[in-house]
Coordinates of C-alpha atoms in Angstrom, one line a residue:
Chain A
M1 CA 22.3 5.2 -5.6
R2 CA 23.7 1.7 -4.9
V3 CA 23.7 1.9 -1.2
I4 CA 20.1 2.6 -0.7
F5 CA 19.3 -0.3 -3.5
L6 CA 21.4 -2.5 -1.1
F7 CA 19.9 -1.4 1.8
A8 CA 16.5 -2.3 0.9
A9 CA 17.5 -5.5 -0.4
L10 CA 19.3 -6.2 3.0
V11 CA 16.0 -5.1 5.1
A12 CA 14.1 -7.2 3.0
G13 CA 16.3 -10.1 3.6
T14 CA 16.8 -9.5 7.0
L15 CA 12.8 -9.5 7.8
A16 CA 12.7 -12.5 5.8
A17 CA 15.1 -14.4 7.9
T18 CA 14.0 -13.1 11.3
G19 CA 12.9 -16.0 13.1
S20 CA 9.4 -14.9 15.5
S21 CA 8.1 -16.8 18.1
Y22 CA 4.7 -17.9 17.1
A23 CA 2.1 -19.2 19.0
A24 CA 0.9 -22.7 18.1
D25 CA 0.2 -24.2 14.7
E26 CA -3.5 -24.1 14.7
A27 CA -4.0 -20.7 13.9
P28 CA -7.6 -19.5 16.1
A29 CA -10.3 -17.9 13.6
L30 CA -13.0 -15.2 13.6
T31 CA -15.6 -15.9 11.4
L32 CA -18.0 -12.9 9.7
R33 CA -21.3 -14.7 10.1
N34 CA -24.7 -13.1 9.3
K35 CA -23.0 -9.5 10.4
Q36 CA -21.4 -10.6 13.6
F37 CA -18.2 -12.0 14.6
V38 CA -17.9 -15.1 15.8
P39 CA -16.6 -15.9 18.3
N40 CA -17.6 -12.2 19.6
E41 CA -14.5 -12.4 21.9
L42 CA -11.5 -14.9 21.2
T43 CA -8.8 -15.6 23.4
V44 CA -5.2 -16.0 22.3
P45 CA -2.1 -16.4 24.3
A46 CA 0.1 -13.1 25.6
G47 CA 3.5 -12.4 24.8
V48 CA 3.7 -14.4 21.2
K49 CA 3.0 -13.8 17.7
V50 CA -0.5 -15.4 16.6
K51 CA -1.5 -16.6 13.3
L52 CA -5.3 -15.5 12.8
V53 CA -7.7 -16.4 10.2
V54 CA -10.4 -14.1 9.4
R55 CA -13.2 -15.8 7.4
N56 CA -16.1 -13.6 6.1
E57 CA -19.1 -16.0 5.2
D58 CA -21.2 -12.8 4.7
S59 CA -22.4 -12.0 1.1
V60 CA -20.5 -8.6 1.3
A61 CA -16.7 -7.6 2.5
A62 CA -15.7 -6.3 5.1
E63 CA -12.8 -4.8 7.0
F64 CA -11.2 -6.2 10.1
E65 CA -9.8 -3.3 11.6
S66 CA -8.2 -2.8 15.2
Y67 CA -7.0 0.3 16.5
D68 CA -5.7 -1.3 19.6
L69 CA -4.1 -4.3 17.5
S70 CA -2.8 -2.1 14.7
R71 CA -4.2 -4.0 12.3
E72 CA -6.7 -3.3 9.0
V73 CA -7.5 -5.4 6.2
V74 CA -10.0 -6.4 3.9
V75 CA -12.0 -10.0 3.6
A76 CA -13.9 -10.0 0.7
A77 CA -17.3 -11.8 0.4
Q78 CA -17.3 -15.4 1.1
G79 CA -13.1 -15.1 1.6
Q80 CA -10.7 -15.3 4.1
V81 CA -7.4 -13.7 5.1
T82 CA -4.5 -14.6 7.2
I83 CA -3.1 -12.0 9.2
F84 CA -0.6 -12.1 12.6
I85 CA -0.8 -10.1 15.8
G86 CA 1.1 -9.4 19.0
P87 CA 3.3 -10.1 20.7
L88 CA 0.4 -9.1 22.9
K89 CA 0.6 -7.9 26.5
P90 CA -2.4 -9.5 28.7
G91 CA -5.5 -7.3 28.2
R92 CA -8.4 -6.7 26.0
Y93 CA -8.3 -5.6 22.3
G94 CA -11.2 -4.1 20.5
F95 CA -11.8 -4.7 17.0
F96 CA -14.5 -3.5 14.4
N97 CA -15.6 -4.1 10.9
D98 CA -15.0 -0.9 9.3
F99 CA -17.4 -1.2 6.5
D100 CA -20.2 -1.4 9.3
R101 CA -19.0 -0.4 12.5
S102 CA -22.0 -1.9 14.2
M103 CA -19.9 -4.8 14.5
T104 CA -17.3 -5.3 17.1
G105 CA -15.3 -8.0 19.0
W106 CA -12.8 -8.5 21.7
I107 CA -9.4 -10.2 21.3
V108 CA -8.4 -11.1 24.9
A109 CA -4.8 -12.0 25.5
Q110 CA -3.9 -14.0 28.4
P111 CA -0.8 -15.5 29.8
A112 CA 0.1 -18.8 29.4
A113 CA -1.0 -21.3 32.5
A114 CA 2.8 -21.6 33.6
D115 CA 3.2 -18.1 33.5
K116 CA 0.0 -17.7 35.7
K117 CA 1.6 -19.6 38.7
Chain B
M1 CA 7.8 -22.4 22.1
S2 CA 7.3 -22.6 18.2
P3 CA 8.0 -26.0 16.4
P4 CA 11.4 -25.4 14.6
S5 CA 10.0 -25.8 11.0
R6 CA 7.8 -22.7 11.9
G7 CA 10.0 -20.0 10.9
W8 CA 11.3 -22.3 8.0
K9 CA 7.9 -22.6 6.8
I10 CA 7.0 -18.7 6.8
N11 CA 10.5 -18.0 5.2
M12 CA 9.7 -20.7 2.6
N13 CA 6.5 -18.6 1.6
F14 CA 8.0 -15.4 1.8
A15 CA 10.8 -16.6 -0.8
Q16 CA 8.0 -18.2 -3.0
R17 CA 6.4 -15.0 -3.3
I18 CA 9.7 -13.0 -4.3
M19 CA 10.1 -15.6 -7.0
R20 CA 6.7 -14.6 -8.3
T21 CA 7.4 -11.1 -7.8
A22 CA 10.6 -11.6 -9.8
V23 CA 9.0 -13.6 -12.3
G24 CA 6.4 -10.9 -13.1
G25 CA 9.4 -8.4 -13.2
L26 CA 10.7 -9.8 -15.5
L27 CA 8.6 -10.9 -17.7
L28 CA 7.4 -7.1 -17.7
L29 CA 10.9 -6.4 -18.7
A30 CA 10.6 -8.8 -21.5
L31 CA 7.6 -6.8 -22.6
T32 CA 9.2 -3.4 -22.5
G33 CA 11.5 -3.6 -26.0
V34 CA 9.1 -0.8 -27.6
Q35 CA 10.6 2.8 -28.1
T36 CA 8.7 4.8 -26.0
A37 CA 8.6 7.6 -22.9
R38 CA 6.8 9.6 -20.6
A39 CA 7.0 12.5 -18.3
D40 CA 7.1 11.8 -14.7
N41 CA 4.2 13.1 -12.3
D42 CA 4.2 10.6 -9.5
F43 CA 2.8 12.0 -6.4
I44 CA 1.5 9.1 -4.7
V45 CA 2.9 6.8 -1.7
Y46 CA 1.8 3.4 -2.7
S47 CA 0.0 0.8 -0.5
P48 CA 1.5 -2.6 -0.5
Y49 CA -1.9 -4.2 0.2
V50 CA -3.8 -6.6 -2.3
Y51 CA -7.3 -7.4 -1.3
Q52 CA -8.4 -10.3 -3.7
G53 CA -11.2 -9.4 -6.1
Q54 CA -11.1 -5.6 -5.3
T55 CA -11.5 -2.9 -7.8
E56 CA -10.1 0.3 -7.9
V57 CA -11.1 3.4 -10.1
E58 CA -8.6 6.3 -9.2
A59 CA -7.7 9.5 -10.3
Y60 CA -5.1 11.9 -9.2
G61 CA -3.2 15.1 -10.0
F62 CA -1.0 17.9 -9.1
A63 CA -0.2 21.5 -9.7
S64 CA 2.8 23.2 -9.3
Q65 CA 3.0 26.8 -8.6
D66 CA 6.0 29.2 -8.4
G67 CA 7.7 32.1 -9.4
R68 CA 10.2 31.6 -11.7
P69 CA 8.4 30.9 -15.2
N70 CA 9.8 27.2 -15.8
L71 CA 8.3 25.7 -12.9
N72 CA 5.3 27.9 -12.5
G73 CA 1.9 26.0 -14.0
T74 CA 3.3 22.1 -14.9
A75 CA 0.6 19.7 -13.8
G76 CA -1.1 16.4 -14.8
Y77 CA -3.3 14.2 -13.6
N78 CA -3.7 10.2 -14.2
I79 CA -6.9 8.0 -14.5
S80 CA -6.5 4.3 -13.6
V81 CA -8.5 1.3 -13.1
A82 CA -7.5 -1.9 -11.1
H83 CA -8.3 -5.2 -10.1
A84 CA -6.8 -7.8 -7.6
M85 CA -6.4 -11.0 -9.7
T86 CA -4.8 -12.7 -6.5
S87 CA -4.3 -12.3 -2.8
W88 CA -0.6 -10.8 -3.7
W89 CA -1.1 -9.5 -7.1
K90 CA -2.9 -6.2 -8.5
P91 CA -2.3 -5.1 -12.0
E92 CA -3.5 -1.4 -12.5
V93 CA -4.2 0.1 -16.3
Y94 CA -3.4 3.8 -16.4
V95 CA -5.6 4.7 -19.2
G96 CA -4.7 8.2 -19.4
E97 CA -1.6 10.1 -18.0
F98 CA -1.9 13.7 -19.0
N99 CA 0.7 16.5 -18.3
R100 CA 1.1 19.8 -18.4
F101 CA 4.8 22.2 -19.1
P102 CA 4.6 25.8 -18.4
G103 CA 3.4 27.6 -20.9
S104 CA 2.0 24.9 -22.7
N105 CA -1.7 23.0 -22.9
T106 CA -2.3 20.0 -21.2
Y107 CA -1.4 16.8 -23.4
L108 CA -1.9 13.1 -23.0
S109 CA 1.6 11.7 -22.6
G110 CA 1.1 8.2 -22.1
Y111 CA -0.3 5.0 -20.7
E112 CA 0.9 2.5 -17.9
F113 CA 0.7 -0.9 -17.1
E114 CA 1.4 -0.9 -13.1
N115 CA 1.7 -4.2 -10.7
T116 CA 1.7 -4.2 -7.0
F117 CA 2.6 -7.5 -5.4
Q118 CA 2.0 -8.0 -2.0
L119 CA 5.2 -10.0 -0.2
T120 CA 4.0 -10.7 3.3
D121 CA 0.9 -11.5 5.5
V122 CA -0.5 -8.4 7.4
G123 CA 1.6 -8.3 11.0
E124 CA 3.7 -11.1 9.8
Y125 CA 7.1 -8.8 10.1
W126 CA 7.3 -5.2 11.8
A127 CA 6.3 -3.4 8.7
D128 CA 4.3 -5.1 5.7
I129 CA 6.3 -5.3 2.8
G130 CA 5.2 -5.1 -1.5
F131 CA 6.9 -4.7 -4.6
L132 CA 6.0 -2.3 -7.5
A133 CA 6.8 -2.9 -11.2
S134 CA 5.6 -1.0 -13.7
Y135 CA 6.2 -0.2 -17.4
A136 CA 5.1 3.2 -18.9
Y137 CA 4.7 4.0 -22.3
V138 CA 4.9 7.3 -23.8
R139 CA 3.4 8.6 -27.0
Q140 CA 6.0 11.5 -28.0
P141 CA 7.7 10.1 -30.9
G142 CA 11.7 9.2 -30.3
Q143 CA 10.8 9.2 -26.4
P144 CA 11.9 5.9 -24.6
A145 CA 10.0 4.1 -22.2
Q146 CA 9.7 3.8 -18.6
A147 CA 10.1 1.0 -16.1
E148 CA 9.9 1.4 -12.5
F149 CA 10.3 -1.0 -9.6
G150 CA 11.0 -1.1 -5.7
P151 CA 9.9 -1.8 -2.4
L152 CA 6.8 -0.9 -0.6
F153 CA 6.3 -0.5 3.1
E154 CA 3.7 0.1 5.6
K155 CA 3.6 -0.2 9.1
H156 CA 0.8 0.4 11.5
T157 CA 1.0 1.8 14.7
G158 CA -2.3 2.5 16.7
H159 CA -3.9 5.5 14.8
I160 CA -0.6 6.3 13.0
Y161 CA -0.4 4.8 9.7
Q162 CA 3.3 5.0 7.6
R163 CA 4.4 4.3 4.1
L164 CA 7.8 4.2 2.8
N165 CA 8.2 3.6 -1.2
L166 CA 11.9 3.2 -2.8
I167 CA 11.5 3.4 -6.3
W168 CA 13.9 3.2 -9.3
E169 CA 13.2 4.5 -12.6
K170 CA 15.3 3.2 -15.6
Q171 CA 14.3 4.4 -19.2
I172 CA 14.1 1.5 -21.7
G173 CA 14.3 1.0 -25.6
A174 CA 16.2 3.2 -28.2
G175 CA 17.3 6.2 -26.9
A176 CA 17.3 5.6 -23.5
S177 CA 19.7 6.8 -20.9
G178 CA 20.9 3.7 -19.4
Q179 CA 20.6 5.4 -15.8
Y180 CA 18.7 4.4 -12.7
M181 CA 16.8 7.7 -11.2
F182 CA 16.0 6.9 -7.6
R183 CA 12.9 8.5 -6.0
G184 CA 11.7 7.9 -2.3
A185 CA 8.0 8.7 -1.0
Y186 CA 7.0 8.7 2.6
S187 CA 3.7 9.2 4.0
M188 CA 2.7 9.4 7.7
S189 CA -1.3 10.1 9.3
Y190 CA -3.3 9.9 12.1
R191 CA -6.6 8.1 11.4
F192 CA -9.7 8.3 13.6
N193 CA -13.3 7.6 12.8
V194 CA -16.2 9.8 12.2
G195 CA -19.4 8.4 11.9
R196 CA -19.2 6.3 8.7
S197 CA -16.1 7.9 7.3
T198 CA -12.6 8.0 8.7
L199 CA -10.6 11.2 8.5
A200 CA -6.4 11.3 8.7
P201 CA -4.5 14.6 8.8
G202 CA -0.9 13.9 8.1
L203 CA 2.0 14.8 5.8
E204 CA 4.2 13.4 2.8
A205 CA 7.4 13.8 1.5
Y206 CA 9.0 13.1 -1.7
Y207 CA 12.7 12.9 -2.3
R208 CA 13.8 12.9 -5.9
P209 CA 17.8 13.5 -6.0
A210 CA 17.9 12.9 -10.0
D211 CA 15.8 15.8 -10.2
N212 CA 17.1 17.7 -7.2
A213 CA 13.8 18.3 -6.2
H214 CA 12.4 17.7 -2.7
Q215 CA 9.2 18.2 -1.1
I216 CA 7.2 17.8 1.9
G217 CA 4.0 19.4 3.4
P218 CA 0.6 18.5 5.2
M219 CA -2.3 16.5 3.8
L220 CA -5.8 15.5 4.4
S221 CA -7.3 12.2 3.3
G222 CA -10.3 10.3 4.4
E223 CA -12.4 7.5 3.5
F224 CA -16.4 7.0 3.3
Y225 CA -18.3 4.0 2.9
P226 CA -21.4 4.6 1.2
E227 CA -23.1 1.2 0.8
G228 CA -21.3 -1.1 3.6
R229 CA -19.3 -2.5 0.5
S230 CA -17.6 0.0 -1.5
E231 CA -15.3 2.5 -0.3
L232 CA -14.5 6.1 -1.3
E233 CA -11.0 7.2 -0.5
W234 CA -10.0 11.2 -1.1
R235 CA -6.5 12.9 -0.8
I236 CA -6.0 16.5 -0.7
G237 CA -3.0 18.5 0.4
V238 CA 0.0 20.8 -0.3
V239 CA 3.9 20.2 -0.5
Y240 CA 6.9 22.6 -0.3
G241 CA 9.5 22.5 -2.0
V242 CA 12.6 22.2 0.4
N243 CA 15.5 23.2 -1.9
A244 CA 16.1 25.3 -5.0
G245 CA 15.4 22.9 -7.6
A246 CA 11.9 22.1 -6.3
P247 CA 8.5 24.6 -7.0
V248 CA 7.8 26.4 -4.0
R249 CA 4.2 24.4 -3.8
T250 CA 2.5 21.6 -5.5
L251 CA -1.2 21.4 -4.8
L252 CA -2.3 17.6 -4.7
G253 CA -5.6 15.9 -4.8
R254 CA -6.7 12.1 -5.5
I255 CA -9.9 10.3 -5.3
E256 CA -10.7 6.7 -5.5
Y257 CA -13.7 4.2 -5.7
E258 CA -13.4 0.4 -4.6
F259 CA -15.4 -1.9 -4.6
F260 CA -15.7 -6.1 -5.2

């Protein structure tokens, strides 16, 4: 029993202490406005974990969901949440609002300028 | 290249949330000096996620079948209401926990105050982490109350969703055994969209060394979005005993309505 408890504490502690490579300080943002994602296509750097803010300016809740990105999060009306995506390989990753699947968009992961050369 | 302060800032954020959870847990334990108890009917795999402002109304239950008279007919169901007060704390009140033992009638066994704390942002670490802390009051005289606590994990990989709960239970108050009883719960499902619904076939497994009862079996769950602002979740399935101490099979069902 004690071993299992210590294992759980170790896992939590390790996850807390693990440093990750993050993109620039300024977190890119996706906004839900008038039943659309703005921007509809958001470019992020490939190869690093990216902090992403999802804002909902509409009057109804939304659920940002993406099987491509392995992410799902509910955003209250007039609310916002912070999620992390990646590190992503270069490419296009679709997402949608699970409460209104007509609302879709793309995350585009692009190599950093130095990597393109 | 990330700034050197970045990881520290995130770790501090994590530490602050750990502290909040610890304070919440201590407050909960401070409220548990009353003599009470309850029966264990937890056939649920908790999610660590908390969505500020969301209200949930939930009912779930189980019924066991077995050739042995001491196990056949064991059943129970719970009804609860939850509301996420912040982006990291969701209190939930089980307004009724009902149980039935073999050969007896269904009775109201008690009430429960349960708290889910979301400790990390979605995708921040390899798995998303939460913490459960609950206090259960049991109506039967002379029975001790029960506290539960432990970490909750969830991991999404494409269409595959996994959850893991590591929960410790402890009786508290007069007559308490003083022992910690562990249970583990795991679920895995494959989600796909069908019209305005989501379907997710998968499996659930329960590990209860204190009861010497371990079970695993198939599950089908789904979500439906009736108004675009609310969500109806359901789950049905059956878990089979994998050792002699567990019932041959236990039927499970759950329905939950979530709204803002």
